[in-house]
Short mmCIF file of C-alpha atoms and ligand atoms in Angstrom, two decimals:
data_model
loop_
_atom_site.label_atom_id
_atom_site.label_comp_id
_atom_site.label_asym_id
_atom_site.label_seq_id
_atom_site.Cartn_x
_atom_site.Cartn_y
_atom_site.Cartn_z
CA MET A 1 -7.65 -24.25 -8.97
CA THR A 2 -4.54 -25.74 -7.51
CA GLY A 3 -4.08 -23.27 -4.66
CA ALA A 4 -6.99 -24.42 -2.55
CA THR A 5 -5.78 -28.02 -2.49
CA THR A 6 -2.01 -27.59 -2.12
CA THR A 7 -0.79 -28.96 1.19
CA PRO A 8 2.80 -28.07 2.07
CA ASP A 9 4.89 -31.09 3.08
CA ARG A 10 7.97 -29.01 3.98
CA ALA A 11 8.86 -25.56 5.27
CA GLU A 12 7.52 -23.29 2.56
CA PRO A 13 9.22 -20.11 1.43
CA SER A 14 7.34 -16.96 2.40
CA PHE A 15 5.97 -14.90 -0.43
CA ARG A 16 6.63 -11.42 0.88
CA LEU A 17 9.76 -11.48 3.01
CA PRO A 18 12.28 -9.92 0.63
CA LEU A 19 14.89 -9.15 3.32
CA PRO A 20 15.90 -10.72 6.64
CA ARG A 21 13.55 -10.06 9.58
CA PRO A 22 15.69 -7.40 11.29
CA PHE A 23 15.04 -5.18 8.26
CA PHE A 24 11.40 -4.97 9.45
CA ASP A 25 11.77 -4.96 13.25
CA ARG A 26 11.37 -1.46 14.68
CA ASP A 27 13.24 -0.01 17.63
CA THR A 28 11.00 3.07 17.41
CA PRO A 29 7.49 3.19 15.88
CA PHE A 30 8.14 5.90 13.31
CA ASP A 31 11.73 5.42 12.14
CA PRO A 32 13.09 2.86 9.67
CA PRO A 33 14.44 -0.29 11.38
CA ALA A 34 18.00 -0.05 12.77
CA ALA A 35 19.24 -2.80 10.39
CA LEU A 36 17.96 -0.80 7.43
CA ARG A 37 19.45 2.48 8.70
CA GLU A 38 22.83 0.80 9.19
CA GLN A 39 22.74 -0.76 5.73
CA ALA A 40 21.69 2.55 4.13
CA ALA A 41 24.54 4.35 5.90
CA LYS A 42 27.04 1.98 4.22
CA GLY A 43 25.90 2.91 0.72
CA PRO A 44 22.83 3.52 -1.46
CA VAL A 45 23.00 0.23 -3.40
CA ALA A 46 24.11 -3.05 -1.82
CA GLU A 47 23.63 -6.78 -2.14
CA VAL A 48 22.11 -8.47 0.93
CA THR A 49 20.98 -12.02 1.63
CA ASN A 50 17.25 -12.28 2.21
CA GLY A 51 15.32 -14.38 4.74
CA GLU A 52 15.29 -17.41 2.41
CA GLY A 53 19.04 -17.23 1.67
CA THR A 54 18.59 -15.55 -1.72
CA LYS A 55 20.63 -12.52 -2.75
CA VAL A 56 18.67 -9.30 -3.18
CA TRP A 57 19.93 -5.87 -4.23
CA LEU A 58 18.72 -3.26 -1.75
CA VAL A 59 18.40 0.30 -3.07
CA SER A 60 18.22 2.78 -0.19
CA GLY A 61 19.43 6.11 -1.65
CA HIS A 62 16.85 8.63 -2.89
CA ALA A 63 18.45 9.34 -6.29
CA GLU A 64 19.20 5.65 -6.84
CA ALA A 65 15.64 4.62 -5.92
CA ARG A 66 14.23 7.15 -8.39
CA ALA A 67 16.63 5.91 -11.04
CA VAL A 68 15.52 2.28 -10.59
CA LEU A 69 11.81 3.13 -10.40
CA SER A 70 11.96 5.22 -13.58
CA ASP A 71 13.88 2.61 -15.60
CA THR A 72 11.62 -0.12 -16.99
CA ARG A 73 14.64 -2.31 -17.67
CA PHE A 74 14.02 -3.04 -14.01
CA SER A 75 11.00 -5.24 -14.65
CA SER A 76 7.82 -5.46 -12.55
CA ASP A 77 6.71 -8.59 -14.41
CA LEU A 78 5.50 -11.06 -11.79
CA ARG A 79 6.63 -13.99 -13.95
CA ARG A 80 10.23 -12.83 -13.69
CA LEU A 81 9.99 -12.41 -9.91
CA VAL A 82 8.33 -15.80 -9.52
CA SER A 83 10.91 -17.52 -11.70
CA ARG A 84 13.61 -16.13 -9.34
CA MET A 85 11.87 -17.45 -6.20
CA ASP A 86 13.35 -20.51 -4.52
CA GLY A 87 11.38 -23.38 -3.06
CA LEU A 88 8.20 -23.26 -5.18
CA THR A 89 6.74 -26.49 -6.54
CA ASP A 90 6.26 -26.59 -10.33
CA GLU A 91 2.53 -26.58 -9.73
CA GLN A 92 2.72 -23.41 -7.59
CA ARG A 93 4.98 -21.72 -10.11
CA ASP A 94 2.60 -22.53 -12.99
CA ASP A 95 -0.37 -21.39 -10.94
CA LEU A 96 1.19 -18.03 -10.02
CA MET A 97 2.08 -17.42 -13.66
CA SER A 98 -1.26 -18.60 -15.11
CA GLU A 99 -3.39 -16.28 -17.21
CA GLU A 100 -6.25 -16.52 -14.70
CA SER A 101 -3.94 -15.42 -11.90
CA SER A 102 -2.18 -12.55 -13.64
CA ALA A 103 -4.56 -11.14 -16.32
CA GLY A 104 -5.12 -7.42 -15.78
CA SER A 105 -2.94 -7.19 -12.67
CA PHE A 106 -0.99 -4.30 -14.18
CA ILE A 107 1.05 -3.48 -11.05
CA SER A 108 2.97 -6.66 -11.95
CA MET A 109 3.40 -5.92 -15.68
CA ASP A 110 5.81 -3.99 -17.87
CA PRO A 111 4.99 -1.69 -20.80
CA PRO A 112 3.36 -2.09 -23.28
CA ASP A 113 0.94 -4.43 -21.43
CA HIS A 114 1.03 -2.21 -18.34
CA THR A 115 0.39 0.91 -20.44
CA ARG A 116 -2.77 -0.52 -21.99
CA TYR A 117 -4.43 -1.18 -18.62
CA ARG A 118 -3.11 1.93 -16.92
CA LYS A 119 -4.56 4.12 -19.71
CA LEU A 120 -7.96 2.55 -19.19
CA LEU A 121 -7.92 3.63 -15.54
CA THR A 122 -5.99 6.91 -15.45
CA GLY A 123 -9.08 8.98 -16.37
CA GLN A 124 -10.96 7.55 -13.40
CA PHE A 125 -8.35 8.74 -10.88
CA THR A 126 -7.50 12.26 -12.05
CA VAL A 127 -7.25 15.13 -9.54
CA ARG A 128 -10.50 16.49 -10.99
CA ARG A 129 -12.41 13.22 -10.62
CA MET A 130 -11.13 12.80 -7.09
CA ARG A 131 -12.06 16.40 -6.15
CA MET A 132 -15.64 15.57 -7.19
CA LEU A 133 -15.63 12.81 -4.57
CA GLU A 134 -14.59 15.18 -1.77
CA PRO A 135 -18.09 15.97 -0.41
CA ARG A 136 -18.94 12.27 -0.19
CA ILE A 137 -15.61 11.47 1.47
CA ALA A 138 -16.27 14.26 4.00
CA GLU A 139 -19.70 12.72 4.71
CA ILE A 140 -18.20 9.27 5.25
CA VAL A 141 -15.56 10.73 7.62
CA ASP A 142 -18.23 12.65 9.57
CA GLU A 143 -20.42 9.56 9.86
CA ARG A 144 -17.55 7.56 11.34
CA ILE A 145 -16.73 10.32 13.82
CA ASP A 146 -20.44 10.61 14.76
CA ALA A 147 -20.42 6.87 15.49
CA MET A 148 -17.28 7.21 17.65
CA LEU A 149 -18.80 10.12 19.59
CA ALA A 150 -22.04 8.19 20.08
CA GLY A 151 -20.02 5.31 21.53
CA GLY A 152 -18.47 7.35 24.38
CA THR A 153 -15.05 8.93 24.83
CA SER A 154 -12.67 6.16 23.73
CA ALA A 155 -12.27 3.78 20.79
CA ASP A 156 -9.83 1.78 18.72
CA LEU A 157 -9.15 4.30 15.97
CA VAL A 158 -8.09 1.60 13.50
CA ALA A 159 -11.27 -0.48 13.81
CA GLU A 160 -13.63 2.51 14.10
CA PHE A 161 -12.10 5.00 11.69
CA ALA A 162 -8.82 4.30 9.87
CA LEU A 163 -9.95 1.04 8.27
CA PRO A 164 -13.65 1.85 7.65
CA VAL A 165 -13.08 5.24 5.95
CA PRO A 166 -10.96 4.08 2.97
CA SER A 167 -12.88 0.77 2.80
CA LEU A 168 -16.20 2.61 2.47
CA VAL A 169 -14.74 5.00 -0.11
CA ILE A 170 -13.21 2.33 -2.35
CA CYS A 171 -16.33 0.13 -2.00
CA GLU A 172 -18.53 2.97 -3.21
CA LEU A 173 -16.16 3.85 -6.04
CA LEU A 174 -15.94 0.27 -7.29
CA GLY A 175 -19.52 -0.74 -6.50
CA VAL A 176 -18.55 -3.42 -3.97
CA PRO A 177 -21.18 -3.90 -1.20
CA TYR A 178 -19.58 -2.70 2.06
CA GLU A 179 -21.62 -5.30 3.96
CA GLN A 180 -19.34 -7.91 2.38
CA ARG A 181 -16.20 -6.26 3.75
CA ALA A 182 -15.41 -9.09 6.17
CA GLU A 183 -14.53 -11.36 3.25
CA PHE A 184 -12.13 -9.06 1.40
CA GLN A 185 -10.65 -7.40 4.51
CA GLU A 186 -9.79 -10.77 6.04
CA CYS A 187 -8.22 -12.05 2.81
CA ALA A 188 -6.23 -8.82 2.36
CA ALA A 189 -5.02 -8.86 5.97
CA LYS A 190 -3.74 -12.45 5.64
CA LEU A 191 -2.35 -11.94 2.14
CA LEU A 192 -0.24 -8.99 3.24
CA ALA A 193 1.51 -10.81 6.10
CA LEU A 194 5.28 -10.86 5.56
CA ASP A 195 5.61 -14.57 6.30
CA VAL A 196 2.58 -15.76 4.34
CA PRO A 197 3.47 -19.12 2.72
CA ILE A 198 2.92 -19.56 -1.01
CA SER A 199 0.15 -22.15 -0.63
CA GLU A 200 -1.82 -19.71 1.50
CA VAL A 201 -1.26 -16.91 -1.01
CA LEU A 202 -2.83 -19.11 -3.66
CA THR A 203 -5.80 -20.05 -1.47
CA LEU A 204 -6.46 -16.43 -0.50
CA ARG A 205 -6.09 -15.28 -4.09
CA ASP A 206 -8.69 -17.88 -5.12
CA ARG A 207 -11.07 -16.67 -2.42
CA LEU A 208 -10.68 -13.05 -3.51
CA GLN A 209 -11.14 -14.01 -7.16
CA ASP A 210 -14.31 -15.99 -6.39
CA PHE A 211 -15.64 -13.05 -4.39
CA MET A 212 -15.02 -10.58 -7.20
CA ARG A 213 -16.09 -12.94 -10.00
CA GLY A 214 -19.56 -13.11 -8.46
CA LEU A 215 -19.78 -9.31 -8.44
CA VAL A 216 -18.49 -8.95 -12.00
CA LEU A 217 -21.08 -11.43 -13.27
CA GLN A 218 -23.84 -9.52 -11.44
CA LYS A 219 -22.68 -6.23 -12.94
CA ARG A 220 -22.49 -7.73 -16.42
CA ARG A 221 -26.19 -8.59 -16.05
CA ALA A 222 -27.20 -5.30 -14.42
CA PRO A 223 -24.52 -2.56 -14.67
CA GLY A 224 -24.63 0.28 -12.12
CA ASP A 225 -22.88 3.66 -12.18
CA ASP A 226 -19.72 2.41 -10.44
CA LEU A 227 -16.19 1.99 -11.78
CA ILE A 228 -16.39 -1.77 -12.40
CA SER A 229 -19.65 -1.38 -14.33
CA GLY A 230 -18.00 1.43 -16.31
CA LEU A 231 -15.13 -0.86 -17.26
CA ILE A 232 -17.59 -3.58 -18.28
CA THR A 233 -19.56 -1.19 -20.48
CA ASN A 234 -16.72 0.83 -21.96
CA SER A 235 -13.96 -1.73 -22.55
CA ASP A 236 -13.51 -5.20 -23.94
CA LEU A 237 -11.83 -6.56 -20.78
CA ASN A 238 -12.59 -10.23 -20.14
CA ASP A 239 -13.75 -11.54 -16.77
CA ASN A 240 -10.27 -12.55 -15.56
CA GLU A 241 -8.96 -9.06 -16.32
CA LEU A 242 -11.92 -7.35 -14.64
CA VAL A 243 -11.66 -9.56 -11.55
CA ASN A 244 -7.95 -8.94 -11.05
CA ILE A 245 -8.11 -5.19 -11.78
CA ALA A 246 -11.02 -4.77 -9.35
CA ASN A 247 -9.23 -6.76 -6.64
CA LEU A 248 -6.02 -4.77 -7.14
CA LEU A 249 -7.95 -1.52 -6.67
CA LEU A 250 -9.93 -2.88 -3.73
CA ILE A 251 -6.87 -4.07 -1.80
CA ALA A 252 -4.52 -1.22 -2.75
CA GLY A 253 -7.35 1.22 -2.09
CA HIS A 254 -8.06 0.37 1.53
CA GLU A 255 -5.04 -1.26 3.22
CA THR A 256 -2.59 1.53 2.37
CA THR A 257 -4.65 4.57 3.31
CA ALA A 258 -5.97 2.81 6.43
CA ASN A 259 -2.41 2.41 7.69
CA MET A 260 -1.49 6.00 6.89
CA LEU A 261 -4.53 7.21 8.85
CA GLY A 262 -3.75 4.97 11.84
CA LEU A 263 0.02 5.44 11.97
CA GLY A 264 -0.27 9.10 10.92
CA THR A 265 -2.57 9.88 13.87
CA PHE A 266 -0.24 7.98 16.21
CA ALA A 267 2.75 9.98 14.93
CA LEU A 268 0.95 13.30 15.42
CA LEU A 269 -0.10 12.35 18.97
CA GLU A 270 3.51 11.47 19.77
CA HIS A 271 4.81 14.79 18.34
CA PRO A 272 2.78 17.32 20.38
CA GLU A 273 4.51 20.38 18.90
CA GLU A 274 3.69 19.27 15.37
CA LEU A 275 0.14 18.43 16.43
CA ALA A 276 -0.25 21.87 18.01
CA ALA A 277 1.12 23.55 14.85
CA LEU A 278 -1.40 21.68 12.72
CA ARG A 279 -4.28 22.42 15.09
CA ALA A 280 -3.32 26.12 15.08
CA ASN A 281 -2.98 26.24 11.27
CA PRO A 282 -5.37 23.78 9.60
CA GLU A 283 -4.20 25.16 6.26
CA LEU A 284 -0.99 23.20 6.88
CA ALA A 285 -2.98 19.99 6.35
CA ASP A 286 -1.75 19.42 2.76
CA ARG A 287 1.89 19.77 3.79
CA ALA A 288 1.35 17.69 6.91
CA VAL A 289 -0.09 14.85 4.81
CA GLU A 290 2.93 14.89 2.45
CA GLU A 291 5.29 14.96 5.41
CA LEU A 292 3.54 12.06 7.11
CA LEU A 293 3.72 10.09 3.86
CA ARG A 294 7.46 10.78 3.63
CA HIS A 295 8.27 10.35 7.29
CA LEU A 296 6.31 7.13 7.81
CA SER A 297 6.78 5.45 4.39
CA ILE A 298 4.46 2.55 5.12
CA ILE A 299 5.44 0.46 2.06
CA HIS A 300 8.39 -1.17 3.80
CA ALA A 301 8.61 -4.44 1.81
CA GLY A 302 8.99 -3.43 -1.82
CA PRO A 303 8.50 -2.34 -4.53
CA SER A 304 10.60 -5.10 -6.10
CA ARG A 305 11.97 -5.41 -9.61
CA VAL A 306 14.13 -7.80 -11.68
CA ALA A 307 17.04 -6.41 -13.76
CA THR A 308 16.53 -7.47 -17.40
CA GLU A 309 20.14 -6.60 -18.28
CA ASP A 310 23.33 -5.46 -16.54
CA ILE A 311 22.51 -1.94 -15.27
CA GLU A 312 24.69 0.50 -13.36
CA VAL A 313 22.99 2.37 -10.51
CA GLY A 314 24.87 4.86 -8.36
CA GLY A 315 28.19 3.52 -9.67
CA VAL A 316 27.29 -0.10 -8.78
CA LEU A 317 26.67 -2.74 -11.44
CA ILE A 318 23.48 -4.71 -10.85
CA PRO A 319 23.77 -7.88 -12.97
CA GLU A 320 21.03 -9.11 -15.30
CA GLY A 321 18.56 -11.40 -13.51
CA SER A 322 19.06 -9.80 -10.07
CA THR A 323 16.10 -9.19 -7.78
CA VAL A 324 16.08 -5.58 -6.62
CA MET A 325 14.16 -4.13 -3.67
CA ILE A 326 13.68 -0.39 -3.45
CA SER A 327 13.47 0.74 0.17
CA VAL A 328 10.98 3.60 0.31
CA PRO A 329 11.53 4.21 4.06
CA ALA A 330 15.30 4.54 3.56
CA ALA A 331 15.06 6.67 0.39
CA ASN A 332 12.60 9.01 2.08
CA ARG A 333 15.09 9.57 4.93
CA ASP A 334 18.20 9.89 2.71
CA PRO A 335 20.32 12.62 4.37
CA GLY A 336 21.84 13.40 0.97
CA HIS A 337 18.42 14.50 -0.22
CA TRP A 338 16.47 15.80 2.79
CA ALA A 339 17.47 18.37 5.38
CA ASP A 340 17.06 16.87 8.86
CA PRO A 341 15.35 13.75 7.42
CA ALA A 342 14.53 12.16 10.79
CA ALA A 343 12.44 15.15 11.92
CA LEU A 344 8.68 15.16 11.49
CA ASP A 345 7.99 18.71 10.35
CA VAL A 346 4.38 19.35 9.33
CA ALA A 347 5.41 22.65 7.73
CA ARG A 348 8.17 21.07 5.62
CA GLU A 349 8.06 22.26 2.03
CA ARG A 350 6.64 19.59 -0.21
CA GLY A 351 9.43 17.59 -1.87
CA PRO A 352 9.59 14.67 -4.29
CA HIS A 353 9.12 11.86 -1.77
CA LEU A 354 8.77 8.29 -2.97
CA ALA A 355 5.90 7.15 -0.71
CA PHE A 356 3.76 6.63 -3.82
CA GLY A 357 6.64 5.21 -5.85
CA HIS A 358 7.88 6.85 -9.06
CA GLY A 359 7.86 6.21 -12.81
CA VAL A 360 5.23 4.29 -14.79
CA HIS A 361 3.89 2.44 -11.73
CA GLN A 362 3.59 5.53 -9.55
CA CYS A 363 0.48 5.08 -7.40
CA LEU A 364 -2.73 5.38 -9.39
CA GLY A 365 -4.74 6.22 -6.26
CA GLN A 366 -2.46 8.88 -4.80
CA GLN A 367 -4.91 11.78 -5.21
CA LEU A 368 -7.63 9.76 -3.56
CA ALA A 369 -5.31 8.80 -0.70
CA ARG A 370 -4.29 12.45 -0.20
CA ILE A 371 -7.90 13.60 -0.06
CA GLU A 372 -8.89 10.85 2.38
CA MET A 373 -5.94 11.67 4.63
CA THR A 374 -6.44 15.44 4.50
CA ILE A 375 -10.15 15.31 5.25
CA GLY A 376 -9.75 12.41 7.71
CA LEU A 377 -7.00 13.98 9.83
CA THR A 378 -8.45 17.50 9.72
CA LYS A 379 -11.88 16.38 10.90
CA LEU A 380 -10.47 14.01 13.53
CA LEU A 381 -8.53 16.84 15.15
CA ALA A 382 -11.39 19.33 14.85
CA ARG A 383 -14.16 17.07 16.13
CA LEU A 384 -12.43 15.02 18.87
CA PRO A 385 -11.15 17.60 21.39
CA GLY A 386 -8.26 16.43 23.54
CA LEU A 387 -7.61 13.41 21.29
CA ARG A 388 -4.91 11.32 22.97
CA LEU A 389 -3.57 7.79 23.28
CA ALA A 390 -5.51 5.65 25.73
CA VAL A 391 -2.54 3.33 26.36
CA PRO A 392 1.22 3.92 26.76
CA ALA A 393 2.82 4.39 23.33
CA GLU A 394 4.93 1.24 23.79
CA ASP A 395 1.74 -0.84 24.05
CA VAL A 396 0.49 0.14 20.58
CA PRO A 397 0.84 -3.02 18.41
CA LEU A 398 3.05 -2.29 15.40
CA ARG A 399 2.63 -3.96 12.02
CA THR A 400 6.22 -5.18 11.77
CA ASP A 401 4.77 -8.51 10.57
CA MET A 402 3.01 -7.03 7.55
CA ALA A 403 4.13 -5.90 4.07
CA ILE A 404 2.39 -2.58 4.72
CA TYR A 405 3.57 -1.02 7.97
CA GLY A 406 1.28 0.73 10.43
CA VAL A 407 -0.52 -0.13 13.65
CA HIS A 408 -2.84 -3.10 14.24
CA ALA A 409 -4.87 -1.04 16.70
CA LEU A 410 -4.75 2.49 18.15
CA PRO A 411 -6.63 2.89 21.43
CA VAL A 412 -7.51 6.59 21.77
CA ALA A 413 -9.61 8.75 24.08
CA TRP A 414 -11.02 12.27 23.85
CA ASP A 415 -12.76 14.80 26.10
CA ALA A 416 -16.47 14.49 26.73
CA PRO A 417 -18.42 17.29 24.94
C1 HEM B 501 -1.35 6.28 1.42
C2 HEM B 501 -1.82 5.44 0.59
C3 HEM B 501 -1.05 4.75 -0.52
C4 HEM B 501 0.27 4.47 -0.62
C5 HEM B 501 1.39 4.78 0.37
C6 HEM B 501 0.46 3.81 -1.91
C7 HEM B 501 1.69 3.39 -2.42
C8 HEM B 501 1.88 2.87 -3.69
C9 HEM B 501 3.17 2.59 -4.27
C10 HEM B 501 4.53 2.78 -3.60
C11 HEM B 501 2.95 2.12 -5.54
C12 HEM B 501 4.03 1.73 -6.56
C13 HEM B 501 4.23 0.23 -6.68
C14 HEM B 501 5.36 -0.13 -7.63
O1 HEM B 501 6.12 0.72 -8.07
O2 HEM B 501 5.50 -1.33 -7.90
C15 HEM B 501 1.53 2.09 -5.73
C16 HEM B 501 0.91 1.65 -6.88
C17 HEM B 501 -0.47 1.53 -7.00
N1 HEM B 501 -1.42 2.00 -6.13
FE1 HEM B 501 -1.10 2.93 -4.38
N2 HEM B 501 -0.76 3.68 -2.51
C18 HEM B 501 -1.71 4.25 -1.71
C19 HEM B 501 -3.06 4.38 -1.98
C20 HEM B 501 -3.71 3.83 -3.05
C21 HEM B 501 -5.14 3.91 -3.29
C22 HEM B 501 -6.15 4.66 -2.42
C23 HEM B 501 -5.37 3.22 -4.44
C24 HEM B 501 -6.73 3.02 -5.09
C25 HEM B 501 -7.33 3.25 -5.87
C26 HEM B 501 -4.09 2.73 -4.95
C27 HEM B 501 -3.90 1.99 -6.10
C28 HEM B 501 -2.67 1.69 -6.64
C29 HEM B 501 -2.50 0.98 -7.90
C30 HEM B 501 -3.62 0.46 -8.80
C31 HEM B 501 -1.12 0.89 -8.13
C32 HEM B 501 -0.43 0.27 -9.34
C33 HEM B 501 -0.13 1.31 -10.37
C34 HEM B 501 0.60 0.78 -11.58
O3 HEM B 501 1.22 -0.27 -11.52
O4 HEM B 501 0.54 1.46 -12.60
N3 HEM B 501 -3.12 3.13 -4.07
N4 HEM B 501 0.88 2.58 -4.60
#
C-alpha cells in the first residue's frame, strides 16, 4: 500500500475542502454560513474558486440541486473527481483510483455499476426491515439514557448518547464488534476533517480496510446472522468489494446520525417554543425530525459531481469536465421553495427536502436514520426532565472543520429525579 508510506514534501491539497473556508464558518450555529447565504442570494448556480484555487460550480437553489442530483450525466465516479484534483502525485492518483481502493464503494460510482451494488443492498434497508429493528433501537436508546441517569445530572450528550446510539445500531446490523469502536471512530473522525491532506486520507483508508478485512475473513470462516455475513453467503462479492461496502455503511451509518442527534438536540434546546410544542405533542416527532433534517442540513461539503457533457441548469451552462458541488444547506433554505425557510418549525408539513440527497444516490440508510432520530429525541425529552445546556450556547464547539457539520460536544444537564 502506498498510502502508509507517502510523506508529503510540500503543502498538500486537502481532500475535502471543495469551497473556500468562509463557506463553512458559521456566524450562528444553525444557519448556513454567511458566505454561502450571500452567494445563494446572487443566483442558484454560480462558479466559485475553491480553497485550492480550482473553479467549482456551486448549486444552491432547490430546483437546480434536484435537477443535478437526478441527472446521472453529473457523474459521481470518484475517478473523474480525482482526475480533476490539483496537486496529487501520480502515485497518490493511482492509489485513489486503484481497484482495491474503489471496488464496491458505490456512493462513488455511476450506473450501471452503482445499480448492481445498490440493488444488492436495497432489500436490507427497506422501511419494513427498519421497522423490525425498532424495538432493539429503543432498547439501545434506553440503555444509554439509563447510563446517563446513573452518572448524575449532567453529561456530554455527544460522547454519552449521540455517538454511541447510531454506532451501536450500525455495529449490530453489520456484525462489527462495538468493543472495537475506537479504531473505526477515530479513523472516521480524522477522515472527515475538511482539511485532511491526501496522504492522510490514504493512510486512514488503509487502516479502515485492514480493520474490515480481518472481520470479513472471520465471517467467511464462520458466518453469523449479520448483514456482512449475509452478503458473503448470498452474493459473489470479492473481499475488496465486501470491505469497502462494509466500511461505507459503517462510516455513513454512524457519523451522520450522530451529528443530527447532537445538533438536533442543541437546536431544540435553543428554540424553547419548538421544544415545548414537541414536548406537548410527541406525535409531532416525525415532522420534527424532517424539519430538523431540513433546517440543519449537516452535509455541508458535498455531494459533488463532475459534468460529463455541457449541461444547462437553471439557465446556466455548466461545461463538460466541471466539478459541481450541490449545497444541501442552501437548497434546503431556498426562499423560492420554502415558506419562511429560516424558521425552525417542528409542525412544518413534510416537504421534499434534500438532506438525504436525491436521485439514484439518495441515502440508503434514511429510514434507519429517521427511526434512530425519532426514538432518540422522543426518549431523551421524555426521560431527562428539564434537559438544558450546561454551558452558554456560544461555548458549544461547532464542527465547522468537518465535512459533516454538527457539534463536537454538547454539555447538558437535567433535573434530579
Ligand atoms: C441523518 C443521517 C444521514 C444523512 C443526513 C445522510 C445523508 C446522505 C446523503 C446526502 C447521501 C447522498 C450522497 C450523494 O448523493 O452523493 C447519502 C448517501 C448514502 N447514505 Fe446516508 N445519510 C444519513 C444516514 C445514513 C445511515 C444511517 C446510513 C447507513 C446505513 C447511510 C448510508 C448511506 C449510503 C450507503 C449512501 C450511498 C447511497 C448510494 O450511493 O446509492 N446514511 N446519505
